[in-house]
């Protein structure tokens, strides 16, 4: 359905909108949510012994009983605690002794937030329960600062359990401790010593190692973003996440295609180099044929997003060669109702408005037994690129590149008996893009807001994906067993404009002043239909006794995946005859020896592929002495791949049927060493291997023989092997200045060998094949820091540096006549990354007119790509003159907001403040014989208002 045609004008209308929205924003009230009360009893660490008799039971109720009896507060993450049992506590005990008895064997300990408040944390997590604040600080001084990870956690410690409000539990309501939530979703713990308050940064609990741990205690390089942090930074899709994450590059191609690189490891061919997960299910796709792409979930009602940098093959398998992106969904609560709604209205300069409506609700259906979580969302991104007549520029359709996105999810949780939680869920997404989101250079003027697309036919794209899953978790105090069963299905339909490529394939050069000879209005639109169907089963068993010197995890994994890629290029016999005769001087029958396939198709290709993976994996850690820990992991996998390809039509040289297969048994080890210097400082080193499975190539039609010969090939290779990386990383994680400053940094070197490299067949073919070619090295560093400058001002900085290039020149087979070996890539050619990426943010929390508010600035910078890729290097046979290096970019965003005391957040934002429009990508509309270029850029300056509510 077409949107209503709204034009956003500059000048007075823009000023009026800003004024109206500013009045709404300034007039709104906001009170931060607080959880806490007032203590009325003795200090937690008092040495008074009291008769205690708490029987063996679930740990959560036992802690609540103790807190009520001793009149102090206990803060804990209910998702971690409520699945555990305690052996109880009995005798004449102090409060500390009673706590130790209750927590004995659970893998958890406690630490002090102040003299009257403790928090329950995993063993080894910034805790020293033997030291009370009074014992560790001089008399009359402030209590020792201690981090309170659970109180801060806006992230799910274990996938598949509870929502945020249910996870944060106070064992007694009436206390003197308050935990205030900020608009960006992090939290500050304010510890009162009677003379003032001290605020500190809090941490995130993640499952990057398949076990719930504080991010600061996980010895890998990772970034995690909570639901509120994603809202605060206006994150709506994977593009936004990549821009705020060091070491990650994300690009979009024409017609919905995507490509992601972590630490420079990326490929537009073969299997994926980045693992993409929704909860425990991998959804990344293999590139087969000439059009397949991974569809990333939209960002709404997520508990958090985790970005794991470096190979994750041991725990996450094939495809996690460069790293892993995990979208963690919120799970149903069995005890509390929560809801989350979000609405937005935004106006893009020179384009149509955008708007969204999203809602999520969850809670118990049967208290302590059955819970649910449901969410629905709709978003319209208004278009800003016009479709115009390709030579005259007359308007055909205004703002034609609009996009609709629909999402829905339903999850249920059943707890039939203690320790057992069963969670079935269903996820659905439907994305529709009305036309290509590119503009033609010679028809556009981005500096004046003129974005025009001269394609004679539209290029719509639709992707529908669904994911039913069943997660079963059984947890005891010693171990837990998790089973995840899922079936992921993705169906895409994609039309492309081939009005330039078809004449190019016949040797006709096109330019803005040189239309198709014989038929100036020639137009062609193909159809790609791709699908992915993947059944996945994983079972894990892991230790829960975190205070043990030896912790372990083991599992088995099975996946069976079917992908298809069908391409149809229809034409009419009369129109195709005119084109062939004008280009080659004969009819279709005379030139090709055949007519259109079935009288309709100049080219048709139907590909079916089948992937199977069976793997066993495990990881173990051993605490040698003190904070010194050794870690080792191993994954052994059997993978098989097969495909069939049936192609037809004059461009294929007639009917061809090709079959191919590939099978391997990769072994993927991991080695690590870490040293917890003290509760606030961790250093680590890892050596890990990653891999992706091999595959087979579709048939290359006879019309490409000349291009194959120019590269020294008589035919494309039928198959290609897996490639692999070895990654070496050294890092540290530090909390300084009493918890007000958090730093995470790492340096790395990745050696990539047997690269599955796409070889483009240029001049008149426009197709490609995959071969294992060469080696490359990626090296650099990642840095993330957050600083609580004052109790009201928070600063964040994320910096990444990456140099990724080929180690050697790649040569094709020798020419059979001359013996010359054409160069495909030269030593030093880039893998195509921005060397430097910097993301900065500042947030100031303030009180104005008696109301709480916040102002936030976010800026994302990327430096210019300094060396050419293989396709951009004129010294290579695969050189494409129209390509450009990745540009320097800078995207600035502003947000001003207030919060009402009923949980409503109202904010005004401006995105792309300076209306930046760098050329993010440049491609020819056909092959190398086409001199018409289509570019992509940032969305123009957008101003809007957002309202969210969490009740």
Short mmCIF file of C-alpha atoms in Angstrom, two decimals, residues 9 64 107 227 282 593 667 711 836 890 911 947:
data_model
loop_
_atom_site.label_atom_id
_atom_site.label_comp_id
_atom_site.label_asym_id
_atom_site.label_seq_id
_atom_site.Cartn_x
_atom_site.Cartn_y
_atom_site.Cartn_z
CA UNK A 9 9.84 21.54 4.05
CA UNK A 64 13.50 -13.31 51.94
CA UNK A 107 27.83 -21.10 43.31
CA UNK A 227 17.05 -2.82 26.17
CA UNK A 282 21.67 -19.66 14.56
CA UNK A 593 21.03 -21.24 -31.62
CA UNK A 667 38.38 -29.71 14.73
CA UNK A 711 41.65 -15.23 -15.55
CA UNK A 836 39.35 3.61 12.70
CA UNK A 890 30.45 11.14 10.95
CA UNK A 911 19.50 12.24 13.90
CA UNK A 947 7.51 8.03 23.74
#
